[in-house]
């Protein structure tokens, strides 16, 4: 079945460091791919998405490119801030709108 | 900004009590979901619905039940709460669009349930 695997955390970085959170997926069809962010005590918020191969999603300095050949959707940011500290979830939706989430990666950014 | 609301945000209740967690959305979405999130952060789908009068069990077995009498409302009920039900419960909704280019799921802020 479909699944998402993302790198385990926690990831601890200093402010202004470069961020990569790896995400790979397994899907039988042509999924849409998403990154969600969850701040403490809150629900998940959509960070960015990509709906077809080679699409790049971007928002708030974060980027991810839908790579069909490597079945990956890695999240990157050039310079993280303390306010980026949160849990990040990679997800896919299958053609029937069933969502599959990774296990989440906690990011801690230190001043 | 997502228009999906969960109440209450926090609930502490005694064992054996009946509880209902409320979830409402104003986006007209057909599909709605309930997830249970454990302390390790992982999300587990416990219920979903394709629309009015449709309810399905998710991947994780749950003693809770749901109903979908109106498009905008998808409450979750526990008839007899137990400490093992202590968790964060997240409600979500999405447009139901079969095929590629699906829309995203929108999440409520969650209900943190503690059963003592």
mmCIF file with all atom_site columns, C-alpha atoms in Angstrom:
data_model
loop_
_atom_site.group_PDB
_atom_site.id
_atom_site.type_symbol
_atom_site.label_atom_id
_atom_site.label_alt_id
_atom_site.label_comp_id
_atom_site.label_asym_id
_atom_site.label_entity_id
_atom_site.label_seq_id
_atom_site.pdbx_PDB_ins_code
_atom_site.Cartn_x
_atom_site.Cartn_y
_atom_site.Cartn_z
_atom_site.occupancy
_atom_site.B_iso_or_equiv
_atom_site.pdbx_formal_charge
_atom_site.auth_seq_id
_atom_site.auth_comp_id
_atom_site.auth_asym_id
_atom_site.auth_atom_id
_atom_site.pdbx_PDB_model_num
ATOM 1   C CA . UNK A 1 1   ? 0.000   0.000  0.000   1.00 0.00 ? 1   UNK A CA 1
ATOM 2   C CA . UNK A 1 2   ? 0.899   3.665  -0.114  1.00 0.00 ? 2   UNK A CA 1
ATOM 3   C CA . UNK A 1 3   ? 3.222   5.012  2.563   1.00 0.00 ? 3   UNK A CA 1
ATOM 4   C CA . UNK A 1 4   ? 5.449   7.919  3.539   1.00 0.00 ? 4   UNK A CA 1
ATOM 5   C CA . UNK A 1 5   ? 8.812   7.718  5.270   1.00 0.00 ? 5   UNK A CA 1
ATOM 6   C CA . UNK A 1 6   ? 10.508  10.770 6.706   1.00 0.00 ? 6   UNK A CA 1
ATOM 7   C CA . UNK A 1 7   ? 13.689  11.241 8.644   1.00 0.00 ? 7   UNK A CA 1
ATOM 8   C CA . UNK A 1 8   ? 13.518  10.787 12.365  1.00 0.00 ? 8   UNK A CA 1
ATOM 9   C CA . UNK A 1 9   ? 14.120  13.678 14.669  1.00 0.00 ? 9   UNK A CA 1
ATOM 10  C CA . UNK A 1 10  ? 14.656  15.645 16.592  1.00 0.00 ? 10  UNK A CA 1
ATOM 11  C CA . UNK A 1 11  ? 16.676  17.883 14.327  1.00 0.00 ? 11  UNK A CA 1
ATOM 12  C CA . UNK A 1 12  ? 18.510  20.640 16.187  1.00 0.00 ? 12  UNK A CA 1
ATOM 13  C CA . UNK A 1 13  ? 19.946  23.577 14.272  1.00 0.00 ? 13  UNK A CA 1
ATOM 14  C CA . UNK A 1 14  ? 21.314  26.994 15.029  1.00 0.00 ? 14  UNK A CA 1
ATOM 15  C CA . UNK A 1 15  ? 19.489  30.025 13.694  1.00 0.00 ? 15  UNK A CA 1
ATOM 16  C CA . UNK A 1 16  ? 20.315  30.789 10.037  1.00 0.00 ? 16  UNK A CA 1
ATOM 17  C CA . UNK A 1 17  ? 21.431  27.210 9.357   1.00 0.00 ? 17  UNK A CA 1
ATOM 18  C CA . UNK A 1 18  ? 20.303  25.284 6.274   1.00 0.00 ? 18  UNK A CA 1
ATOM 19  C CA . UNK A 1 19  ? 17.495  22.797 6.791   1.00 0.00 ? 19  UNK A CA 1
ATOM 20  C CA . UNK A 1 20  ? 16.756  19.560 4.971   1.00 0.00 ? 20  UNK A CA 1
ATOM 21  C CA . UNK A 1 21  ? 14.134  17.073 6.112   1.00 0.00 ? 21  UNK A CA 1
ATOM 22  C CA . UNK A 1 22  ? 14.073  13.986 3.931   1.00 0.00 ? 22  UNK A CA 1
ATOM 23  C CA . UNK A 1 23  ? 10.825  12.412 2.768   1.00 0.00 ? 23  UNK A CA 1
ATOM 24  C CA . UNK A 1 24  ? 10.307  9.469  0.461   1.00 0.00 ? 24  UNK A CA 1
ATOM 25  C CA . UNK A 1 25  ? 7.060   7.857  -0.563  1.00 0.00 ? 25  UNK A CA 1
ATOM 26  C CA . UNK A 1 26  ? 5.613   4.673  -1.989  1.00 0.00 ? 26  UNK A CA 1
ATOM 27  C CA . UNK A 1 27  ? 2.507   4.969  -4.120  1.00 0.00 ? 27  UNK A CA 1
ATOM 28  C CA . UNK A 1 28  ? 0.838   2.897  -6.791  1.00 0.00 ? 28  UNK A CA 1
ATOM 29  C CA . UNK A 1 29  ? -0.800  5.812  -8.583  1.00 0.00 ? 29  UNK A CA 1
ATOM 30  C CA . UNK A 1 30  ? 0.011   9.493  -8.994  1.00 0.00 ? 30  UNK A CA 1
ATOM 31  C CA . UNK A 1 31  ? -0.232  11.033 -5.556  1.00 0.00 ? 31  UNK A CA 1
ATOM 32  C CA . UNK A 1 32  ? -0.295  14.647 -4.502  1.00 0.00 ? 32  UNK A CA 1
ATOM 33  C CA . UNK A 1 33  ? 2.412   15.495 -1.968  1.00 0.00 ? 33  UNK A CA 1
ATOM 34  C CA . UNK A 1 34  ? 2.273   17.831 1.005   1.00 0.00 ? 34  UNK A CA 1
ATOM 35  C CA . UNK A 1 35  ? 4.275   19.210 3.869   1.00 0.00 ? 35  UNK A CA 1
ATOM 36  C CA . UNK A 1 36  ? 2.371   20.160 7.008   1.00 0.00 ? 36  UNK A CA 1
ATOM 37  C CA . UNK A 1 37  ? 3.666   21.977 10.094  1.00 0.00 ? 37  UNK A CA 1
ATOM 38  C CA . UNK A 1 38  ? 2.363   21.577 13.647  1.00 0.00 ? 38  UNK A CA 1
ATOM 39  C CA . UNK A 1 39  ? 3.151   24.095 16.363  1.00 0.00 ? 39  UNK A CA 1
ATOM 40  C CA . UNK A 1 40  ? 2.800   23.065 20.027  1.00 0.00 ? 40  UNK A CA 1
ATOM 41  C CA . UNK A 1 41  ? -0.797  22.558 21.079  1.00 0.00 ? 41  UNK A CA 1
ATOM 42  C CA . UNK A 1 42  ? -2.135  23.191 17.579  1.00 0.00 ? 42  UNK A CA 1
ATOM 43  C CA . UNK A 1 43  ? -3.482  21.227 14.640  1.00 0.00 ? 43  UNK A CA 1
ATOM 44  C CA . UNK A 1 44  ? -1.620  20.694 11.373  1.00 0.00 ? 44  UNK A CA 1
ATOM 45  C CA . UNK A 1 45  ? -1.263  23.576 8.922   1.00 0.00 ? 45  UNK A CA 1
ATOM 46  C CA . UNK A 1 46  ? -0.466  23.127 5.267   1.00 0.00 ? 46  UNK A CA 1
ATOM 47  C CA . UNK A 1 47  ? 3.015   24.449 4.531   1.00 0.00 ? 47  UNK A CA 1
ATOM 48  C CA . UNK A 1 48  ? 3.295   23.613 0.842   1.00 0.00 ? 48  UNK A CA 1
ATOM 49  C CA . UNK A 1 49  ? 2.134   21.122 -1.756  1.00 0.00 ? 49  UNK A CA 1
ATOM 50  C CA . UNK A 1 50  ? 2.901   19.694 -5.193  1.00 0.00 ? 50  UNK A CA 1
ATOM 51  C CA . UNK A 1 51  ? 0.453   17.827 -7.357  1.00 0.00 ? 51  UNK A CA 1
ATOM 52  C CA . UNK A 1 52  ? 2.582   16.413 -10.184 1.00 0.00 ? 52  UNK A CA 1
ATOM 53  C CA . UNK A 1 53  ? 6.111   15.370 -10.982 1.00 0.00 ? 53  UNK A CA 1
ATOM 54  C CA . UNK A 1 54  ? 8.732   18.169 -11.069 1.00 0.00 ? 54  UNK A CA 1
ATOM 55  C CA . UNK A 1 55  ? 6.367   20.637 -9.386  1.00 0.00 ? 55  UNK A CA 1
ATOM 56  C CA . UNK A 1 56  ? 8.032   22.753 -6.724  1.00 0.00 ? 56  UNK A CA 1
ATOM 57  C CA . UNK A 1 57  ? 5.982   23.824 -3.745  1.00 0.00 ? 57  UNK A CA 1
ATOM 58  C CA . UNK A 1 58  ? 7.141   26.846 -1.782  1.00 0.00 ? 58  UNK A CA 1
ATOM 59  C CA . UNK A 1 59  ? 5.970   28.962 1.123   1.00 0.00 ? 59  UNK A CA 1
ATOM 60  C CA . UNK A 1 60  ? 7.597   31.119 3.816   1.00 0.00 ? 60  UNK A CA 1
ATOM 61  C CA . UNK A 1 61  ? 11.081  30.297 2.513   1.00 0.00 ? 61  UNK A CA 1
ATOM 62  C CA . UNK A 1 62  ? 10.460  26.544 2.543   1.00 0.00 ? 62  UNK A CA 1
ATOM 63  C CA . UNK A 1 63  ? 10.662  24.547 -0.678  1.00 0.00 ? 63  UNK A CA 1
ATOM 64  C CA . UNK A 1 64  ? 10.131  20.969 -1.816  1.00 0.00 ? 64  UNK A CA 1
ATOM 65  C CA . UNK A 1 65  ? 10.266  19.421 -5.287  1.00 0.00 ? 65  UNK A CA 1
ATOM 66  C CA . UNK A 1 66  ? 8.177   16.418 -6.367  1.00 0.00 ? 66  UNK A CA 1
ATOM 67  C CA . UNK A 1 67  ? 10.760  13.940 -7.676  1.00 0.00 ? 67  UNK A CA 1
ATOM 68  C CA . UNK A 1 68  ? 9.063   10.978 -9.303  1.00 0.00 ? 68  UNK A CA 1
ATOM 69  C CA . UNK A 1 69  ? 12.317  9.275  -10.302 1.00 0.00 ? 69  UNK A CA 1
ATOM 70  C CA . UNK A 1 70  ? 13.527  9.130  -6.697  1.00 0.00 ? 70  UNK A CA 1
ATOM 71  C CA . UNK A 1 71  ? 10.021  9.106  -5.120  1.00 0.00 ? 71  UNK A CA 1
ATOM 72  C CA . UNK A 1 72  ? 11.078  11.941 -2.855  1.00 0.00 ? 72  UNK A CA 1
ATOM 73  C CA . UNK A 1 73  ? 9.751   15.276 -1.601  1.00 0.00 ? 73  UNK A CA 1
ATOM 74  C CA . UNK A 1 74  ? 12.487  16.681 0.634   1.00 0.00 ? 74  UNK A CA 1
ATOM 75  C CA . UNK A 1 75  ? 11.783  19.872 2.564   1.00 0.00 ? 75  UNK A CA 1
ATOM 76  C CA . UNK A 1 76  ? 14.454  22.600 2.491   1.00 0.00 ? 76  UNK A CA 1
ATOM 77  C CA . UNK A 1 77  ? 14.939  26.068 3.879   1.00 0.00 ? 77  UNK A CA 1
ATOM 78  C CA . UNK A 1 78  ? 18.036  28.161 3.381   1.00 0.00 ? 78  UNK A CA 1
ATOM 79  C CA . UNK A 1 79  ? 18.050  29.955 6.732   1.00 0.00 ? 79  UNK A CA 1
ATOM 80  C CA . UNK A 1 80  ? 15.928  28.751 9.633   1.00 0.00 ? 80  UNK A CA 1
ATOM 81  C CA . UNK A 1 81  ? 14.602  30.952 12.420  1.00 0.00 ? 81  UNK A CA 1
ATOM 82  C CA . UNK A 1 82  ? 13.712  30.164 16.007  1.00 0.00 ? 82  UNK A CA 1
ATOM 83  C CA . UNK A 1 83  ? 10.061  30.592 15.011  1.00 0.00 ? 83  UNK A CA 1
ATOM 84  C CA . UNK A 1 84  ? 10.399  27.611 12.629  1.00 0.00 ? 84  UNK A CA 1
ATOM 85  C CA . UNK A 1 85  ? 10.681  25.273 15.622  1.00 0.00 ? 85  UNK A CA 1
ATOM 86  C CA . UNK A 1 86  ? 7.784   22.844 15.185  1.00 0.00 ? 86  UNK A CA 1
ATOM 87  C CA . UNK A 1 87  ? 6.946   19.340 14.024  1.00 0.00 ? 87  UNK A CA 1
ATOM 88  C CA . UNK A 1 88  ? 6.918   18.798 10.252  1.00 0.00 ? 88  UNK A CA 1
ATOM 89  C CA . UNK A 1 89  ? 4.871   16.088 8.532   1.00 0.00 ? 89  UNK A CA 1
ATOM 90  C CA . UNK A 1 90  ? 5.272   14.845 4.990   1.00 0.00 ? 90  UNK A CA 1
ATOM 91  C CA . UNK A 1 91  ? 2.073   13.448 3.480   1.00 0.00 ? 91  UNK A CA 1
ATOM 92  C CA . UNK A 1 92  ? 0.568   12.122 0.300   1.00 0.00 ? 92  UNK A CA 1
ATOM 93  C CA . UNK A 1 93  ? -2.984  11.766 -0.903  1.00 0.00 ? 93  UNK A CA 1
ATOM 94  C CA . UNK A 1 94  ? -3.980  8.965  -3.240  1.00 0.00 ? 94  UNK A CA 1
ATOM 95  C CA . UNK A 1 95  ? -6.435  9.410  -6.126  1.00 0.00 ? 95  UNK A CA 1
ATOM 96  C CA . UNK A 1 96  ? -9.321  8.753  -3.706  1.00 0.00 ? 96  UNK A CA 1
ATOM 97  C CA . UNK A 1 97  ? -8.253  11.478 -1.284  1.00 0.00 ? 97  UNK A CA 1
ATOM 98  C CA . UNK A 1 98  ? -6.954  9.114  1.350   1.00 0.00 ? 98  UNK A CA 1
ATOM 99  C CA . UNK A 1 99  ? -4.057  10.754 3.166   1.00 0.00 ? 99  UNK A CA 1
ATOM 100 C CA . UNK A 1 100 ? -0.921  9.017  4.363   1.00 0.00 ? 100 UNK A CA 1
ATOM 101 C CA . UNK A 1 101 ? 1.284   10.853 6.835   1.00 0.00 ? 101 UNK A CA 1
ATOM 102 C CA . UNK A 1 102 ? 4.884   10.350 7.827   1.00 0.00 ? 102 UNK A CA 1
ATOM 103 C CA . UNK A 1 103 ? 5.699   9.987  11.503  1.00 0.00 ? 103 UNK A CA 1
ATOM 104 C CA . UNK A 1 104 ? 6.745   13.632 11.887  1.00 0.00 ? 104 UNK A CA 1
ATOM 105 C CA . UNK A 1 105 ? 10.111  15.308 12.396  1.00 0.00 ? 105 UNK A CA 1
ATOM 106 C CA . UNK A 1 106 ? 10.605  17.664 15.298  1.00 0.00 ? 106 UNK A CA 1
ATOM 107 C CA . UNK A 1 107 ? 12.769  20.697 14.511  1.00 0.00 ? 107 UNK A CA 1
ATOM 108 C CA . UNK A 1 108 ? 14.434  22.701 17.257  1.00 0.00 ? 108 UNK A CA 1
ATOM 109 C CA . UNK A 1 109 ? 16.112  25.934 16.231  1.00 0.00 ? 109 UNK A CA 1
ATOM 110 C CA . UNK A 1 110 ? 18.426  27.528 18.803  1.00 0.00 ? 110 UNK A CA 1
ATOM 111 C CA . UNK A 1 111 ? 19.212  31.254 18.864  1.00 0.00 ? 111 UNK A CA 1
ATOM 112 C CA . UNK B 2 1   ? -7.244  30.444 6.830   1.00 0.00 ? 1   UNK B CA 1
ATOM 113 C CA . UNK B 2 2   ? -8.979  27.115 7.418   1.00 0.00 ? 2   UNK B CA 1
ATOM 114 C CA . UNK B 2 3   ? -12.564 27.239 8.626   1.00 0.00 ? 3   UNK B CA 1
ATOM 115 C CA . UNK B 2 4   ? -12.702 24.087 10.664  1.00 0.00 ? 4   UNK B CA 1
ATOM 116 C CA . UNK B 2 5   ? -13.375 24.206 14.368  1.00 0.00 ? 5   UNK B CA 1
ATOM 117 C CA . UNK B 2 6   ? -13.065 21.741 17.188  1.00 0.00 ? 6   UNK B CA 1
ATOM 118 C CA . UNK B 2 7   ? -14.517 22.044 20.664  1.00 0.00 ? 7   UNK B CA 1
ATOM 119 C CA . UNK B 2 8   ? -13.517 21.733 23.370  1.00 0.00 ? 8   UNK B CA 1
ATOM 120 C CA . UNK B 2 9   ? -9.791  22.429 23.008  1.00 0.00 ? 9   UNK B CA 1
ATOM 121 C CA . UNK B 2 10  ? -9.039  20.688 26.293  1.00 0.00 ? 10  UNK B CA 1
ATOM 122 C CA . UNK B 2 11  ? -11.119 18.209 28.261  1.00 0.00 ? 11  UNK B CA 1
ATOM 123 C CA . UNK B 2 12  ? -10.384 16.425 31.527  1.00 0.00 ? 12  UNK B CA 1
ATOM 124 C CA . UNK B 2 13  ? -13.021 13.887 32.415  1.00 0.00 ? 13  UNK B CA 1
ATOM 125 C CA . UNK B 2 14  ? -13.523 10.945 34.752  1.00 0.00 ? 14  UNK B CA 1
ATOM 126 C CA . UNK B 2 15  ? -13.540 7.298  33.764  1.00 0.00 ? 15  UNK B CA 1
ATOM 127 C CA . UNK B 2 16  ? -16.882 5.992  32.574  1.00 0.00 ? 16  UNK B CA 1
ATOM 128 C CA . UNK B 2 17  ? -18.250 9.314  31.399  1.00 0.00 ? 17  UNK B CA 1
ATOM 129 C CA . UNK B 2 18  ? -19.772 9.769  27.949  1.00 0.00 ? 18  UNK B CA 1
ATOM 130 C CA . UNK B 2 19  ? -18.122 12.470 25.858  1.00 0.00 ? 19  UNK B CA 1
ATOM 131 C CA . UNK B 2 20  ? -18.653 14.038 22.468  1.00 0.00 ? 20  UNK B CA 1
ATOM 132 C CA . UNK B 2 21  ? -15.937 15.910 20.635  1.00 0.00 ? 21  UNK B CA 1
ATOM 133 C CA . UNK B 2 22  ? -17.335 18.443 18.203  1.00 0.00 ? 22  UNK B CA 1
ATOM 134 C CA . UNK B 2 23  ? -15.991 19.241 14.746  1.00 0.00 ? 23  UNK B CA 1
ATOM 135 C CA . UNK B 2 24  ? -17.515 21.691 12.284  1.00 0.00 ? 24  UNK B CA 1
ATOM 136 C CA . UNK B 2 25  ? -16.353 23.080 8.961   1.00 0.00 ? 25  UNK B CA 1
ATOM 137 C CA . UNK B 2 26  ? -17.767 25.883 6.840   1.00 0.00 ? 26  UNK B CA 1
ATOM 138 C CA . UNK B 2 27  ? -15.997 25.048 3.583   1.00 0.00 ? 27  UNK B CA 1
ATOM 139 C CA . UNK B 2 28  ? -18.656 22.687 2.248   1.00 0.00 ? 28  UNK B CA 1
ATOM 140 C CA . UNK B 2 29  ? -16.197 19.810 2.125   1.00 0.00 ? 29  UNK B CA 1
ATOM 141 C CA . UNK B 2 30  ? -17.648 16.367 1.556   1.00 0.00 ? 30  UNK B CA 1
ATOM 142 C CA . UNK B 2 31  ? -14.870 14.341 3.131   1.00 0.00 ? 31  UNK B CA 1
ATOM 143 C CA . UNK B 2 32  ? -14.083 14.560 6.829   1.00 0.00 ? 32  UNK B CA 1
ATOM 144 C CA . UNK B 2 33  ? -11.646 12.678 9.034   1.00 0.00 ? 33  UNK B CA 1
ATOM 145 C CA . UNK B 2 34  ? -10.770 12.011 12.650  1.00 0.00 ? 34  UNK B CA 1
ATOM 146 C CA . UNK B 2 35  ? -7.181  11.315 13.619  1.00 0.00 ? 35  UNK B CA 1
ATOM 147 C CA . UNK B 2 36  ? -5.733  10.268 16.953  1.00 0.00 ? 36  UNK B CA 1
ATOM 148 C CA . UNK B 2 37  ? -2.283  11.621 17.621  1.00 0.00 ? 37  UNK B CA 1
ATOM 149 C CA . UNK B 2 38  ? -0.105  9.849  20.153  1.00 0.00 ? 38  UNK B CA 1
ATOM 150 C CA . UNK B 2 39  ? 2.657   11.506 22.207  1.00 0.00 ? 39  UNK B CA 1
ATOM 151 C CA . UNK B 2 40  ? 5.186   10.253 19.663  1.00 0.00 ? 40  UNK B CA 1
ATOM 152 C CA . UNK B 2 41  ? 3.452   12.583 17.189  1.00 0.00 ? 41  UNK B CA 1
ATOM 153 C CA . UNK B 2 42  ? 2.298   9.910  14.741  1.00 0.00 ? 42  UNK B CA 1
ATOM 154 C CA . UNK B 2 43  ? -1.205  10.398 13.299  1.00 0.00 ? 43  UNK B CA 1
ATOM 155 C CA . UNK B 2 44  ? -3.623  7.478  13.190  1.00 0.00 ? 44  UNK B CA 1
ATOM 156 C CA . UNK B 2 45  ? -6.804  7.633  11.109  1.00 0.00 ? 45  UNK B CA 1
ATOM 157 C CA . UNK B 2 46  ? -9.703  6.375  13.227  1.00 0.00 ? 46  UNK B CA 1
ATOM 158 C CA . UNK B 2 47  ? -12.794 7.470  11.258  1.00 0.00 ? 47  UNK B CA 1
ATOM 159 C CA . UNK B 2 48  ? -13.716 9.150  8.006   1.00 0.00 ? 48  UNK B CA 1
ATOM 160 C CA . UNK B 2 49  ? -16.773 10.109 6.016   1.00 0.00 ? 49  UNK B CA 1
ATOM 161 C CA . UNK B 2 50  ? -17.459 10.692 2.323   1.00 0.00 ? 50  UNK B CA 1
ATOM 162 C CA . UNK B 2 51  ? -20.509 12.807 3.009   1.00 0.00 ? 51  UNK B CA 1
ATOM 163 C CA . UNK B 2 52  ? -23.884 12.876 4.748   1.00 0.00 ? 52  UNK B CA 1
ATOM 164 C CA . UNK B 2 53  ? -24.875 9.482  6.191   1.00 0.00 ? 53  UNK B CA 1
ATOM 165 C CA . UNK B 2 54  ? -21.481 8.006  5.319   1.00 0.00 ? 54  UNK B CA 1
ATOM 166 C CA . UNK B 2 55  ? -19.100 6.830  8.062   1.00 0.00 ? 55  UNK B CA 1
ATOM 167 C CA . UNK B 2 56  ? -16.148 4.472  7.746   1.00 0.00 ? 56  UNK B CA 1
ATOM 168 C CA . UNK B 2 57  ? -13.633 3.061  10.190  1.00 0.00 ? 57  UNK B CA 1
ATOM 169 C CA . UNK B 2 58  ? -10.055 4.062  9.702   1.00 0.00 ? 58  UNK B CA 1
ATOM 170 C CA . UNK B 2 59  ? -6.788  2.209  9.973   1.00 0.00 ? 59  UNK B CA 1
ATOM 171 C CA . UNK B 2 60  ? -6.610  2.239  13.781  1.00 0.00 ? 60  UNK B CA 1
ATOM 172 C CA . UNK B 2 61  ? -9.323  0.450  15.680  1.00 0.00 ? 61  UNK B CA 1
ATOM 173 C CA . UNK B 2 62  ? -11.160 2.790  18.032  1.00 0.00 ? 62  UNK B CA 1
ATOM 174 C CA . UNK B 2 63  ? -13.955 2.408  20.569  1.00 0.00 ? 63  UNK B CA 1
ATOM 175 C CA . UNK B 2 64  ? -15.318 5.776  19.503  1.00 0.00 ? 64  UNK B CA 1
ATOM 176 C CA . UNK B 2 65  ? -18.196 6.291  17.088  1.00 0.00 ? 65  UNK B CA 1
ATOM 177 C CA . UNK B 2 66  ? -19.001 9.086  14.654  1.00 0.00 ? 66  UNK B CA 1
ATOM 178 C CA . UNK B 2 67  ? -22.020 10.425 12.828  1.00 0.00 ? 67  UNK B CA 1
ATOM 179 C CA . UNK B 2 68  ? -22.528 12.637 9.788   1.00 0.00 ? 68  UNK B CA 1
ATOM 180 C CA . UNK B 2 69  ? -26.049 14.004 9.714   1.00 0.00 ? 69  UNK B CA 1
ATOM 181 C CA . UNK B 2 70  ? -25.045 17.343 8.224   1.00 0.00 ? 70  UNK B CA 1
ATOM 182 C CA . UNK B 2 71  ? -22.260 18.105 5.768   1.00 0.00 ? 71  UNK B CA 1
ATOM 183 C CA . UNK B 2 72  ? -20.603 20.582 8.093   1.00 0.00 ? 72  UNK B CA 1
ATOM 184 C CA . UNK B 2 73  ? -20.704 18.549 11.300  1.00 0.00 ? 73  UNK B CA 1
ATOM 185 C CA . UNK B 2 74  ? -18.763 15.385 12.213  1.00 0.00 ? 74  UNK B CA 1
ATOM 186 C CA . UNK B 2 75  ? -18.888 14.680 15.966  1.00 0.00 ? 75  UNK B CA 1
ATOM 187 C CA . UNK B 2 76  ? -16.976 11.873 17.679  1.00 0.00 ? 76  UNK B CA 1
ATOM 188 C CA . UNK B 2 77  ? -18.466 10.121 20.707  1.00 0.00 ? 77  UNK B CA 1
ATOM 189 C CA . UNK B 2 78  ? -16.992 7.910  23.402  1.00 0.00 ? 78  UNK B CA 1
ATOM 190 C CA . UNK B 2 79  ? -19.746 6.136  25.332  1.00 0.00 ? 79  UNK B CA 1
ATOM 191 C CA . UNK B 2 80  ? -17.543 5.304  28.311  1.00 0.00 ? 80  UNK B CA 1
ATOM 192 C CA . UNK B 2 81  ? -14.219 7.084  28.557  1.00 0.00 ? 81  UNK B CA 1
ATOM 193 C CA . UNK B 2 82  ? -11.166 5.225  29.851  1.00 0.00 ? 82  UNK B CA 1
ATOM 194 C CA . UNK B 2 83  ? -7.616  6.381  30.654  1.00 0.00 ? 83  UNK B CA 1
ATOM 195 C CA . UNK B 2 84  ? -6.423  4.571  27.509  1.00 0.00 ? 84  UNK B CA 1
ATOM 196 C CA . UNK B 2 85  ? -8.471  7.118  25.490  1.00 0.00 ? 85  UNK B CA 1
ATOM 197 C CA . UNK B 2 86  ? -6.224  9.925  26.692  1.00 0.00 ? 86  UNK B CA 1
ATOM 198 C CA . UNK B 2 87  ? -4.826  11.493 23.530  1.00 0.00 ? 87  UNK B CA 1
ATOM 199 C CA . UNK B 2 88  ? -4.960  14.396 21.107  1.00 0.00 ? 88  UNK B CA 1
ATOM 200 C CA . UNK B 2 89  ? -7.839  14.133 18.603  1.00 0.00 ? 89  UNK B CA 1
ATOM 201 C CA . UNK B 2 90  ? -7.607  16.023 15.310  1.00 0.00 ? 90  UNK B CA 1
ATOM 202 C CA . UNK B 2 91  ? -10.470 16.596 12.903  1.00 0.00 ? 91  UNK B CA 1
ATOM 203 C CA . UNK B 2 92  ? -9.850  17.383 9.236   1.00 0.00 ? 92  UNK B CA 1
ATOM 204 C CA . UNK B 2 93  ? -11.785 17.937 6.029   1.00 0.00 ? 93  UNK B CA 1
ATOM 205 C CA . UNK B 2 94  ? -11.081 18.017 2.315   1.00 0.00 ? 94  UNK B CA 1
ATOM 206 C CA . UNK B 2 95  ? -12.815 18.319 -1.003  1.00 0.00 ? 95  UNK B CA 1
ATOM 207 C CA . UNK B 2 96  ? -13.570 14.855 -2.315  1.00 0.00 ? 96  UNK B CA 1
ATOM 208 C CA . UNK B 2 97  ? -12.026 14.868 -5.749  1.00 0.00 ? 97  UNK B CA 1
ATOM 209 C CA . UNK B 2 98  ? -11.124 11.569 -7.352  1.00 0.00 ? 98  UNK B CA 1
ATOM 210 C CA . UNK B 2 99  ? -8.019  11.562 -9.509  1.00 0.00 ? 99  UNK B CA 1
ATOM 211 C CA . UNK B 2 100 ? -4.813  13.565 -9.621  1.00 0.00 ? 100 UNK B CA 1
ATOM 212 C CA . UNK B 2 101 ? -4.452  17.089 -8.270  1.00 0.00 ? 101 UNK B CA 1
ATOM 213 C CA . UNK B 2 102 ? -6.323  16.376 -5.071  1.00 0.00 ? 102 UNK B CA 1
ATOM 214 C CA . UNK B 2 103 ? -6.796  19.211 -2.646  1.00 0.00 ? 103 UNK B CA 1
ATOM 215 C CA . UNK B 2 104 ? -5.192  19.284 0.760   1.00 0.00 ? 104 UNK B CA 1
ATOM 216 C CA . UNK B 2 105 ? -6.741  18.378 4.072   1.00 0.00 ? 105 UNK B CA 1
ATOM 217 C CA . UNK B 2 106 ? -7.580  21.218 6.445   1.00 0.00 ? 106 UNK B CA 1
ATOM 218 C CA . UNK B 2 107 ? -7.174  20.536 10.148  1.00 0.00 ? 107 UNK B CA 1
ATOM 219 C CA . UNK B 2 108 ? -8.865  21.846 13.245  1.00 0.00 ? 108 UNK B CA 1
ATOM 220 C CA . UNK B 2 109 ? -6.814  22.900 16.271  1.00 0.00 ? 109 UNK B CA 1
ATOM 221 C CA . UNK B 2 110 ? -7.414  19.617 18.032  1.00 0.00 ? 110 UNK B CA 1
ATOM 222 C CA . UNK B 2 111 ? -8.938  18.442 21.292  1.00 0.00 ? 111 UNK B CA 1
ATOM 223 C CA . UNK B 2 112 ? -6.608  17.233 24.002  1.00 0.00 ? 112 UNK B CA 1
ATOM 224 C CA . UNK B 2 113 ? -8.526  14.657 26.012  1.00 0.00 ? 113 UNK B CA 1
ATOM 225 C CA . UNK B 2 114 ? -7.391  13.445 29.418  1.00 0.00 ? 114 UNK B CA 1
ATOM 226 C CA . UNK B 2 115 ? -9.341  10.700 31.145  1.00 0.00 ? 115 UNK B CA 1
ATOM 227 C CA . UNK B 2 116 ? -8.586  10.331 34.850  1.00 0.00 ? 116 UNK B CA 1
#
